[in-house]
Short mmCIF file of N, CA and C in Angstrom, two decimals:
data_model
loop_
_atom_site.label_atom_id
_atom_site.label_comp_id
_atom_site.label_asym_id
_atom_site.label_seq_id
_atom_site.Cartn_x
_atom_site.Cartn_y
_atom_site.Cartn_z
N MET Q 1 0.84 -1.18 0.00
CA MET Q 1 0.00 0.00 0.00
C MET Q 1 0.88 1.24 0.00
N PRO Q 2 0.38 2.30 -0.58
CA PRO Q 2 1.23 3.48 -0.76
C PRO Q 2 1.43 4.31 0.51
N ILE Q 3 2.63 4.81 0.65
CA ILE Q 3 2.98 5.77 1.68
C ILE Q 3 3.11 7.12 0.99
N ASP Q 4 2.40 8.11 1.46
CA ASP Q 4 2.44 9.46 0.90
C ASP Q 4 3.57 10.23 1.58
N GLU Q 5 4.70 10.31 0.92
CA GLU Q 5 5.89 10.96 1.48
C GLU Q 5 5.71 12.46 1.68
N THR Q 6 4.66 13.06 1.12
CA THR Q 6 4.43 14.49 1.33
C THR Q 6 3.80 14.76 2.70
N ARG Q 7 3.32 13.73 3.37
CA ARG Q 7 2.71 13.88 4.69
C ARG Q 7 3.75 13.62 5.77
N ASP Q 8 3.54 14.24 6.92
CA ASP Q 8 4.44 14.04 8.05
C ASP Q 8 4.15 12.73 8.76
N PHE Q 9 5.21 12.06 9.22
CA PHE Q 9 5.07 10.87 10.05
C PHE Q 9 4.72 11.33 11.46
N VAL Q 10 3.73 10.69 12.07
CA VAL Q 10 3.33 10.98 13.45
C VAL Q 10 3.68 9.76 14.30
N ALA Q 11 4.56 9.95 15.26
CA ALA Q 11 4.93 8.85 16.15
C ALA Q 11 3.78 8.54 17.09
N VAL Q 12 3.42 7.27 17.17
CA VAL Q 12 2.36 6.80 18.05
C VAL Q 12 3.00 6.28 19.33
N ARG Q 13 2.39 6.58 20.47
CA ARG Q 13 2.90 6.13 21.77
C ARG Q 13 2.20 4.81 22.11
N ILE Q 14 2.99 3.73 22.12
CA ILE Q 14 2.44 2.38 22.20
C ILE Q 14 2.93 1.66 23.46
N ALA Q 15 1.99 1.06 24.19
CA ALA Q 15 2.31 0.20 25.32
C ALA Q 15 2.20 -1.25 24.87
N VAL Q 16 3.10 -2.08 25.35
CA VAL Q 16 3.14 -3.50 24.98
C VAL Q 16 2.88 -4.35 26.22
N LEU Q 17 1.90 -5.23 26.12
CA LEU Q 17 1.58 -6.15 27.21
C LEU Q 17 1.73 -7.59 26.72
N THR Q 18 2.62 -8.33 27.35
CA THR Q 18 2.74 -9.76 27.09
C THR Q 18 1.94 -10.49 28.14
N VAL Q 19 1.07 -11.37 27.68
CA VAL Q 19 0.24 -12.17 28.58
C VAL Q 19 0.77 -13.60 28.55
N SER Q 20 1.30 -14.04 29.70
CA SER Q 20 1.90 -15.37 29.74
C SER Q 20 2.02 -15.84 31.18
N ASP Q 21 1.73 -17.11 31.40
CA ASP Q 21 1.94 -17.73 32.70
C ASP Q 21 3.37 -18.23 32.85
N THR Q 22 4.12 -18.29 31.76
CA THR Q 22 5.42 -18.95 31.80
C THR Q 22 6.60 -18.06 31.44
N ARG Q 23 6.36 -16.91 30.83
CA ARG Q 23 7.48 -16.09 30.36
C ARG Q 23 7.76 -14.91 31.29
N GLY Q 24 9.04 -14.61 31.40
CA GLY Q 24 9.49 -13.38 32.02
C GLY Q 24 10.10 -12.51 30.93
N LEU Q 25 10.58 -11.35 31.29
CA LEU Q 25 11.14 -10.42 30.31
C LEU Q 25 12.28 -11.06 29.52
N ALA Q 26 13.11 -11.87 30.16
CA ALA Q 26 14.26 -12.48 29.48
C ALA Q 26 13.83 -13.47 28.40
N GLU Q 27 12.64 -14.08 28.54
CA GLU Q 27 12.17 -15.08 27.58
C GLU Q 27 11.11 -14.53 26.63
N ASP Q 28 10.83 -13.27 26.68
CA ASP Q 28 9.71 -12.69 25.93
C ASP Q 28 10.13 -12.32 24.50
N ARG Q 29 10.32 -13.35 23.68
CA ARG Q 29 10.76 -13.11 22.30
C ARG Q 29 9.71 -12.39 21.46
N SER Q 30 8.43 -12.71 21.66
CA SER Q 30 7.39 -12.02 20.88
C SER Q 30 7.29 -10.55 21.29
N GLY Q 31 7.40 -10.28 22.59
CA GLY Q 31 7.42 -8.89 23.05
C GLY Q 31 8.62 -8.14 22.51
N ASP Q 32 9.78 -8.81 22.51
CA ASP Q 32 11.00 -8.20 21.96
C ASP Q 32 10.83 -7.87 20.47
N ALA Q 33 10.24 -8.82 19.73
CA ALA Q 33 10.04 -8.59 18.29
C ALA Q 33 9.10 -7.42 18.06
N LEU Q 34 8.08 -7.31 18.87
CA LEU Q 34 7.13 -6.21 18.75
C LEU Q 34 7.79 -4.88 19.07
N VAL Q 35 8.53 -4.82 20.16
CA VAL Q 35 9.22 -3.58 20.55
C VAL Q 35 10.21 -3.17 19.46
N ALA Q 36 10.96 -4.11 18.91
CA ALA Q 36 11.92 -3.79 17.85
C ALA Q 36 11.21 -3.18 16.64
N ARG Q 37 10.05 -3.71 16.29
CA ARG Q 37 9.31 -3.18 15.15
C ARG Q 37 8.73 -1.80 15.45
N ILE Q 38 8.20 -1.63 16.63
CA ILE Q 38 7.62 -0.34 17.04
C ILE Q 38 8.69 0.74 16.97
N GLU Q 39 9.80 0.51 17.63
CA GLU Q 39 10.86 1.51 17.66
C GLU Q 39 11.58 1.63 16.32
N GLY Q 40 11.64 0.54 15.57
CA GLY Q 40 12.33 0.55 14.28
C GLY Q 40 11.71 1.47 13.25
N VAL Q 41 10.41 1.70 13.35
CA VAL Q 41 9.75 2.61 12.40
C VAL Q 41 9.58 4.02 12.95
N GLY Q 42 9.99 4.24 14.21
CA GLY Q 42 9.94 5.59 14.77
C GLY Q 42 8.82 5.86 15.76
N HIS Q 43 8.06 4.82 16.14
CA HIS Q 43 7.05 5.01 17.18
C HIS Q 43 7.74 4.96 18.55
N LEU Q 44 7.00 5.33 19.58
CA LEU Q 44 7.55 5.41 20.93
C LEU Q 44 7.00 4.29 21.80
N LEU Q 45 7.87 3.57 22.47
CA LEU Q 45 7.44 2.56 23.43
C LEU Q 45 7.09 3.31 24.71
N ALA Q 46 5.80 3.37 25.01
CA ALA Q 46 5.32 4.13 26.17
C ALA Q 46 5.44 3.34 27.46
N ASP Q 47 5.30 2.02 27.38
CA ASP Q 47 5.41 1.16 28.55
C ASP Q 47 5.44 -0.28 28.08
N ARG Q 48 5.92 -1.16 28.95
CA ARG Q 48 5.95 -2.59 28.62
C ARG Q 48 5.77 -3.37 29.91
N MET Q 49 4.98 -4.44 29.83
CA MET Q 49 4.69 -5.23 31.01
C MET Q 49 4.39 -6.67 30.61
N ILE Q 50 4.61 -7.58 31.56
CA ILE Q 50 4.20 -8.97 31.41
C ILE Q 50 3.24 -9.29 32.55
N LEU Q 51 2.10 -9.88 32.20
CA LEU Q 51 1.10 -10.30 33.18
C LEU Q 51 0.71 -11.75 32.94
N ARG Q 52 0.30 -12.40 34.00
CA ARG Q 52 -0.22 -13.77 33.89
C ARG Q 52 -1.58 -13.74 33.21
N ASP Q 53 -2.04 -14.90 32.77
CA ASP Q 53 -3.35 -15.03 32.12
C ASP Q 53 -4.45 -14.92 33.18
N ASP Q 54 -4.73 -13.69 33.59
CA ASP Q 54 -5.76 -13.41 34.59
C ASP Q 54 -6.59 -12.25 34.06
N VAL Q 55 -7.85 -12.53 33.73
CA VAL Q 55 -8.67 -11.54 33.05
C VAL Q 55 -8.81 -10.25 33.86
N ASP Q 56 -8.97 -10.35 35.18
CA ASP Q 56 -9.13 -9.14 35.99
C ASP Q 56 -7.86 -8.30 36.00
N ALA Q 57 -6.71 -8.95 36.09
CA ALA Q 57 -5.43 -8.22 36.07
C ALA Q 57 -5.20 -7.56 34.71
N ILE Q 58 -5.55 -8.27 33.65
CA ILE Q 58 -5.38 -7.70 32.31
C ILE Q 58 -6.31 -6.50 32.13
N VAL Q 59 -7.56 -6.63 32.54
CA VAL Q 59 -8.51 -5.51 32.44
C VAL Q 59 -8.00 -4.31 33.24
N ALA Q 60 -7.52 -4.55 34.45
CA ALA Q 60 -7.02 -3.45 35.29
C ALA Q 60 -5.86 -2.72 34.61
N GLN Q 61 -4.94 -3.48 34.01
CA GLN Q 61 -3.80 -2.84 33.34
C GLN Q 61 -4.26 -2.10 32.08
N LEU Q 62 -5.15 -2.72 31.31
CA LEU Q 62 -5.67 -2.02 30.13
C LEU Q 62 -6.35 -0.72 30.55
N ASP Q 63 -7.15 -0.75 31.62
CA ASP Q 63 -7.82 0.46 32.10
C ASP Q 63 -6.80 1.54 32.46
N ARG Q 64 -5.72 1.16 33.13
CA ARG Q 64 -4.69 2.16 33.50
C ARG Q 64 -4.09 2.80 32.24
N TRP Q 65 -3.77 1.98 31.25
CA TRP Q 65 -3.17 2.51 30.04
C TRP Q 65 -4.18 3.31 29.22
N ILE Q 66 -5.43 2.87 29.17
CA ILE Q 66 -6.47 3.62 28.45
C ILE Q 66 -6.62 5.01 29.04
N ASP Q 67 -6.56 5.11 30.36
CA ASP Q 67 -6.74 6.39 31.04
C ASP Q 67 -5.48 7.26 31.04
N ASP Q 68 -4.37 6.74 30.56
CA ASP Q 68 -3.11 7.47 30.52
C ASP Q 68 -3.02 8.25 29.20
N ALA Q 69 -3.05 9.56 29.29
CA ALA Q 69 -3.02 10.41 28.09
C ALA Q 69 -1.72 10.27 27.30
N ALA Q 70 -0.70 9.68 27.91
CA ALA Q 70 0.59 9.50 27.22
C ALA Q 70 0.63 8.21 26.41
N ILE Q 71 -0.50 7.48 26.34
CA ILE Q 71 -0.55 6.22 25.57
C ILE Q 71 -1.68 6.31 24.56
N ASP Q 72 -1.33 6.10 23.28
CA ASP Q 72 -2.31 6.15 22.19
C ASP Q 72 -2.84 4.77 21.84
N CYS Q 73 -2.04 3.75 22.10
CA CYS Q 73 -2.32 2.42 21.57
C CYS Q 73 -1.70 1.38 22.49
N VAL Q 74 -2.39 0.25 22.63
CA VAL Q 74 -1.87 -0.89 23.39
C VAL Q 74 -1.85 -2.09 22.45
N ILE Q 75 -0.74 -2.80 22.45
CA ILE Q 75 -0.65 -4.04 21.69
C ILE Q 75 -0.32 -5.15 22.69
N THR Q 76 -1.18 -6.17 22.72
CA THR Q 76 -0.92 -7.32 23.59
C THR Q 76 -0.44 -8.48 22.74
N THR Q 77 0.31 -9.36 23.36
CA THR Q 77 0.74 -10.59 22.72
C THR Q 77 0.55 -11.73 23.71
N GLY Q 78 -0.18 -12.74 23.28
CA GLY Q 78 -0.44 -13.89 24.13
C GLY Q 78 -1.86 -13.92 24.66
N GLY Q 79 -2.31 -15.14 24.99
CA GLY Q 79 -3.61 -15.32 25.61
C GLY Q 79 -4.79 -15.26 24.67
N THR Q 80 -4.55 -15.43 23.35
CA THR Q 80 -5.65 -15.33 22.39
C THR Q 80 -6.10 -16.67 21.84
N GLY Q 81 -5.60 -17.75 22.40
CA GLY Q 81 -5.97 -19.08 21.92
C GLY Q 81 -7.31 -19.54 22.48
N VAL Q 82 -7.50 -20.84 22.47
CA VAL Q 82 -8.79 -21.40 22.87
C VAL Q 82 -8.73 -22.22 24.16
N THR Q 83 -7.58 -22.27 24.82
CA THR Q 83 -7.49 -23.04 26.06
C THR Q 83 -8.16 -22.29 27.21
N GLY Q 84 -8.33 -22.97 28.30
CA GLY Q 84 -9.01 -22.39 29.45
C GLY Q 84 -8.32 -21.16 30.02
N ARG Q 85 -7.00 -21.08 29.92
CA ARG Q 85 -6.25 -19.95 30.47
C ARG Q 85 -6.17 -18.77 29.50
N ASP Q 86 -6.55 -18.93 28.26
CA ASP Q 86 -6.48 -17.85 27.26
C ASP Q 86 -7.66 -16.91 27.45
N VAL Q 87 -7.39 -15.73 28.02
CA VAL Q 87 -8.48 -14.80 28.37
C VAL Q 87 -8.28 -13.38 27.84
N THR Q 88 -7.27 -13.16 27.01
CA THR Q 88 -7.03 -11.80 26.52
C THR Q 88 -8.23 -11.24 25.74
N PRO Q 89 -8.85 -11.97 24.82
CA PRO Q 89 -10.01 -11.40 24.13
C PRO Q 89 -11.15 -11.02 25.07
N GLU Q 90 -11.35 -11.80 26.13
CA GLU Q 90 -12.39 -11.46 27.10
C GLU Q 90 -12.06 -10.15 27.80
N ALA Q 91 -10.79 -9.95 28.13
CA ALA Q 91 -10.37 -8.69 28.75
C ALA Q 91 -10.57 -7.52 27.79
N VAL Q 92 -10.20 -7.72 26.53
CA VAL Q 92 -10.37 -6.66 25.53
C VAL Q 92 -11.85 -6.31 25.38
N GLU Q 93 -12.70 -7.32 25.32
CA GLU Q 93 -14.14 -7.06 25.19
C GLU Q 93 -14.69 -6.30 26.38
N ARG Q 94 -14.15 -6.55 27.58
CA ARG Q 94 -14.64 -5.85 28.77
C ARG Q 94 -14.32 -4.36 28.76
N VAL Q 95 -13.24 -3.95 28.13
CA VAL Q 95 -12.89 -2.52 28.09
C VAL Q 95 -13.35 -1.84 26.81
N SER Q 96 -13.78 -2.60 25.83
CA SER Q 96 -14.07 -2.09 24.49
C SER Q 96 -15.30 -1.19 24.43
N ASP Q 97 -15.17 -0.11 23.65
CA ASP Q 97 -16.32 0.69 23.24
C ASP Q 97 -16.79 0.23 21.86
N LYS Q 98 -15.82 -0.06 20.98
CA LYS Q 98 -16.11 -0.51 19.62
C LYS Q 98 -15.09 -1.56 19.23
N MET Q 99 -15.57 -2.74 18.87
CA MET Q 99 -14.68 -3.76 18.35
C MET Q 99 -14.33 -3.41 16.90
N ILE Q 100 -13.17 -3.87 16.45
CA ILE Q 100 -12.72 -3.68 15.08
C ILE Q 100 -12.60 -5.08 14.47
N PRO Q 101 -13.72 -5.67 14.03
CA PRO Q 101 -13.70 -7.06 13.59
C PRO Q 101 -12.78 -7.33 12.40
N GLY Q 102 -12.61 -6.36 11.53
CA GLY Q 102 -11.76 -6.56 10.36
C GLY Q 102 -10.32 -6.87 10.71
N PHE Q 103 -9.86 -6.41 11.88
CA PHE Q 103 -8.48 -6.69 12.27
C PHE Q 103 -8.26 -8.19 12.45
N GLY Q 104 -9.11 -8.84 13.23
CA GLY Q 104 -8.96 -10.28 13.45
C GLY Q 104 -9.15 -11.07 12.18
N GLU Q 105 -10.10 -10.64 11.37
CA GLU Q 105 -10.35 -11.33 10.10
C GLU Q 105 -9.12 -11.25 9.19
N LEU Q 106 -8.55 -10.05 9.06
CA LEU Q 106 -7.38 -9.87 8.21
C LEU Q 106 -6.17 -10.60 8.79
N PHE Q 107 -6.02 -10.54 10.12
CA PHE Q 107 -4.90 -11.25 10.74
C PHE Q 107 -4.97 -12.74 10.40
N ARG Q 108 -6.14 -13.36 10.55
CA ARG Q 108 -6.25 -14.79 10.28
C ARG Q 108 -6.02 -15.10 8.81
N TRP Q 109 -6.43 -14.21 7.92
CA TRP Q 109 -6.16 -14.41 6.50
C TRP Q 109 -4.65 -14.38 6.24
N LEU Q 110 -3.96 -13.40 6.83
CA LEU Q 110 -2.50 -13.33 6.66
C LEU Q 110 -1.82 -14.54 7.30
N SER Q 111 -2.27 -14.90 8.48
CA SER Q 111 -1.68 -16.02 9.21
C SER Q 111 -1.88 -17.33 8.45
N TYR Q 112 -2.98 -17.46 7.75
CA TYR Q 112 -3.25 -18.66 6.96
C TYR Q 112 -2.14 -18.90 5.94
N GLN Q 113 -1.59 -17.82 5.40
CA GLN Q 113 -0.51 -17.93 4.41
C GLN Q 113 0.73 -18.59 5.03
N THR Q 114 0.88 -18.46 6.35
CA THR Q 114 2.05 -18.97 7.05
C THR Q 114 1.80 -20.32 7.72
N ILE Q 115 0.66 -20.44 8.43
CA ILE Q 115 0.45 -21.64 9.24
C ILE Q 115 -0.78 -22.45 8.83
N GLY Q 116 -1.39 -22.09 7.72
CA GLY Q 116 -2.52 -22.85 7.22
C GLY Q 116 -3.72 -22.80 8.16
N THR Q 117 -4.44 -23.91 8.21
CA THR Q 117 -5.70 -23.92 8.96
C THR Q 117 -5.51 -23.78 10.47
N SER Q 118 -4.29 -23.89 10.96
CA SER Q 118 -4.06 -23.68 12.40
C SER Q 118 -4.46 -22.27 12.83
N THR Q 119 -4.58 -21.36 11.88
CA THR Q 119 -4.96 -19.99 12.21
C THR Q 119 -6.35 -19.89 12.84
N VAL Q 120 -7.20 -20.89 12.62
CA VAL Q 120 -8.55 -20.83 13.21
C VAL Q 120 -8.50 -20.90 14.74
N GLN Q 121 -7.39 -21.29 15.31
CA GLN Q 121 -7.26 -21.33 16.76
C GLN Q 121 -6.98 -19.96 17.37
N SER Q 122 -6.73 -18.97 16.54
CA SER Q 122 -6.43 -17.62 17.02
C SER Q 122 -7.70 -16.80 17.20
N ARG Q 123 -7.77 -16.12 18.34
CA ARG Q 123 -8.86 -15.18 18.58
C ARG Q 123 -8.31 -13.76 18.61
N ALA Q 124 -7.32 -13.48 17.76
CA ALA Q 124 -6.78 -12.12 17.66
C ALA Q 124 -7.93 -11.15 17.44
N CYS Q 125 -7.85 -10.00 18.08
CA CYS Q 125 -8.94 -9.04 17.99
C CYS Q 125 -8.41 -7.63 18.22
N ALA Q 126 -9.28 -6.65 18.00
CA ALA Q 126 -8.91 -5.25 18.21
C ALA Q 126 -10.14 -4.45 18.58
N CYS Q 127 -9.89 -3.32 19.23
CA CYS Q 127 -11.00 -2.45 19.60
C CYS Q 127 -10.51 -1.02 19.80
N VAL Q 128 -11.48 -0.14 19.98
CA VAL Q 128 -11.23 1.21 20.48
C VAL Q 128 -11.85 1.25 21.87
N ALA Q 129 -11.08 1.70 22.84
CA ALA Q 129 -11.55 1.79 24.22
C ALA Q 129 -11.25 3.19 24.75
N ARG Q 130 -12.28 3.98 24.91
CA ARG Q 130 -12.15 5.35 25.43
C ARG Q 130 -11.05 6.13 24.71
N GLY Q 131 -11.02 6.00 23.39
CA GLY Q 131 -10.09 6.76 22.57
C GLY Q 131 -8.73 6.12 22.38
N THR Q 132 -8.53 4.92 22.87
CA THR Q 132 -7.25 4.21 22.74
C THR Q 132 -7.46 2.95 21.91
N TYR Q 133 -6.57 2.72 20.96
CA TYR Q 133 -6.61 1.48 20.20
C TYR Q 133 -6.00 0.35 21.02
N ILE Q 134 -6.61 -0.84 20.92
CA ILE Q 134 -6.05 -2.04 21.53
C ILE Q 134 -6.05 -3.13 20.47
N PHE Q 135 -4.89 -3.76 20.29
CA PHE Q 135 -4.73 -4.86 19.35
C PHE Q 135 -4.22 -6.06 20.13
N ALA Q 136 -4.94 -7.17 20.09
CA ALA Q 136 -4.56 -8.37 20.82
C ALA Q 136 -4.06 -9.42 19.84
N LEU Q 137 -2.78 -9.76 19.95
CA LEU Q 137 -2.12 -10.69 19.05
C LEU Q 137 -1.81 -12.00 19.76
N PRO Q 138 -1.69 -13.09 19.01
CA PRO Q 138 -1.21 -14.33 19.62
C PRO Q 138 0.21 -14.17 20.17
N GLY Q 139 0.62 -15.14 20.97
CA GLY Q 139 1.90 -15.04 21.66
C GLY Q 139 3.12 -15.51 20.89
N SER Q 140 2.97 -16.04 19.70
CA SER Q 140 4.14 -16.50 18.97
C SER Q 140 4.83 -15.34 18.26
N THR Q 141 6.13 -15.48 18.11
CA THR Q 141 6.90 -14.45 17.40
C THR Q 141 6.42 -14.34 15.95
N GLY Q 142 6.10 -15.46 15.33
CA GLY Q 142 5.60 -15.44 13.95
C GLY Q 142 4.30 -14.66 13.84
N ALA Q 143 3.41 -14.84 14.79
CA ALA Q 143 2.13 -14.12 14.77
C ALA Q 143 2.34 -12.62 14.93
N VAL Q 144 3.25 -12.25 15.82
CA VAL Q 144 3.56 -10.83 16.02
C VAL Q 144 4.10 -10.23 14.72
N LYS Q 145 5.00 -10.95 14.08
CA LYS Q 145 5.56 -10.46 12.81
C LYS Q 145 4.47 -10.35 11.75
N ASP Q 146 3.59 -11.36 11.64
CA ASP Q 146 2.50 -11.30 10.66
C ASP Q 146 1.61 -10.08 10.90
N ALA Q 147 1.22 -9.87 12.16
CA ALA Q 147 0.32 -8.77 12.49
C ALA Q 147 0.98 -7.41 12.26
N TRP Q 148 2.22 -7.26 12.72
CA TRP Q 148 2.88 -5.96 12.55
C TRP Q 148 3.20 -5.70 11.08
N ASP Q 149 3.89 -6.65 10.46
CA ASP Q 149 4.34 -6.44 9.09
C ASP Q 149 3.19 -6.37 8.10
N GLY Q 150 2.11 -7.11 8.37
CA GLY Q 150 1.01 -7.19 7.42
C GLY Q 150 -0.13 -6.21 7.66
N ILE Q 151 -0.23 -5.65 8.88
CA ILE Q 151 -1.35 -4.76 9.18
C ILE Q 151 -0.89 -3.49 9.91
N LEU Q 152 -0.32 -3.67 11.09
CA LEU Q 152 -0.10 -2.53 11.98
C LEU Q 152 0.95 -1.55 11.48
N LYS Q 153 1.98 -2.04 10.82
CA LYS Q 153 3.01 -1.13 10.30
C LYS Q 153 2.38 -0.06 9.42
N ASP Q 154 1.45 -0.46 8.56
CA ASP Q 154 0.78 0.49 7.67
C ASP Q 154 -0.32 1.27 8.38
N GLN Q 155 -1.17 0.58 9.13
CA GLN Q 155 -2.30 1.26 9.74
C GLN Q 155 -1.89 2.21 10.86
N LEU Q 156 -0.69 2.04 11.43
CA LEU Q 156 -0.20 2.98 12.43
C LEU Q 156 0.79 3.98 11.83
N ASP Q 157 0.80 4.09 10.52
CA ASP Q 157 1.63 5.08 9.82
C ASP Q 157 0.71 6.17 9.27
N SER Q 158 0.88 7.37 9.77
CA SER Q 158 0.01 8.50 9.40
C SER Q 158 0.09 8.84 7.92
N ARG Q 159 1.09 8.32 7.22
CA ARG Q 159 1.26 8.62 5.80
C ARG Q 159 0.62 7.57 4.89
N HIS Q 160 0.11 6.49 5.47
CA HIS Q 160 -0.45 5.40 4.68
C HIS Q 160 -1.75 5.84 4.01
N ARG Q 161 -1.90 5.49 2.76
CA ARG Q 161 -3.08 5.84 1.97
C ARG Q 161 -3.77 4.59 1.49
N PRO Q 162 -5.06 4.57 1.36
CA PRO Q 162 -5.94 5.73 1.37
C PRO Q 162 -6.37 6.19 2.76
N CYS Q 163 -6.16 5.36 3.80
CA CYS Q 163 -6.52 5.80 5.14
C CYS Q 163 -5.72 4.99 6.16
N ASN Q 164 -5.76 5.43 7.42
CA ASN Q 164 -5.02 4.76 8.48
C ASN Q 164 -5.65 5.07 9.83
N PHE Q 165 -5.28 4.29 10.84
CA PHE Q 165 -5.82 4.49 12.18
C PHE Q 165 -5.36 5.80 12.81
N VAL Q 166 -4.17 6.25 12.49
CA VAL Q 166 -3.61 7.44 13.13
C VAL Q 166 -4.43 8.69 12.81
N GLU Q 167 -4.84 8.83 11.57
CA GLU Q 167 -5.61 10.03 11.21
C GLU Q 167 -6.97 10.08 11.88
N LEU Q 168 -7.44 8.93 12.37
CA LEU Q 168 -8.73 8.89 13.06
C LEU Q 168 -8.61 9.18 14.56
N MET Q 169 -7.41 9.16 15.10
CA MET Q 169 -7.22 9.32 16.54
C MET Q 169 -7.88 10.57 17.12
N PRO Q 170 -7.79 11.72 16.48
CA PRO Q 170 -8.44 12.91 17.06
C PRO Q 170 -9.97 12.80 17.13
N ARG Q 171 -10.54 11.87 16.38
CA ARG Q 171 -12.00 11.75 16.32
C ARG Q 171 -12.56 10.55 17.07
N LEU Q 172 -11.72 9.80 17.76
CA LEU Q 172 -12.18 8.57 18.40
C LEU Q 172 -13.19 8.81 19.53
N LEU Q 173 -13.14 9.98 20.14
CA LEU Q 173 -14.04 10.28 21.26
C LEU Q 173 -15.24 11.13 20.85
N GLU Q 174 -15.42 11.31 19.54
CA GLU Q 174 -16.58 12.09 19.06
C GLU Q 174 -17.89 11.49 19.53
N ARG Q 175 -18.85 12.34 19.75
CA ARG Q 175 -20.21 11.91 20.07
C ARG Q 175 -21.17 12.60 19.14
#
């Protein structure tokens, strides 16, 4: 998709949340891949955290970041599968004002190119919550790369045409 070089790049302030019962910062390869991509294109890492698969804890952290004016966007990695401990989509739904169904649909289409029908096990999703974008990605490094390289890199670039999420940010709280 085209980048309009006549437009200014707007750095987005992004918080990264890894949801995992087993990983710490030293083992968080998917979080590392996400941070490298965020900073590599000129966005700002606003915060980074790892939480266990606990829906109430995830909701509480999302609420803190949503209410923080220094954070425009939250990207989570992990907890989007179908097992009993996978609760990230439930947390996202609890804070959501508007779901963005096309994000999950497009993610699974892109993921299908890489992992075939296994993509149906992903419940990747996105929403707008009180003026903040939230994107919930699976916990694998491959999934993070698919989502960033195939969707978020362009949609979080203010120069992307014909439209992008960044240009809508000033209007997310309209009534």
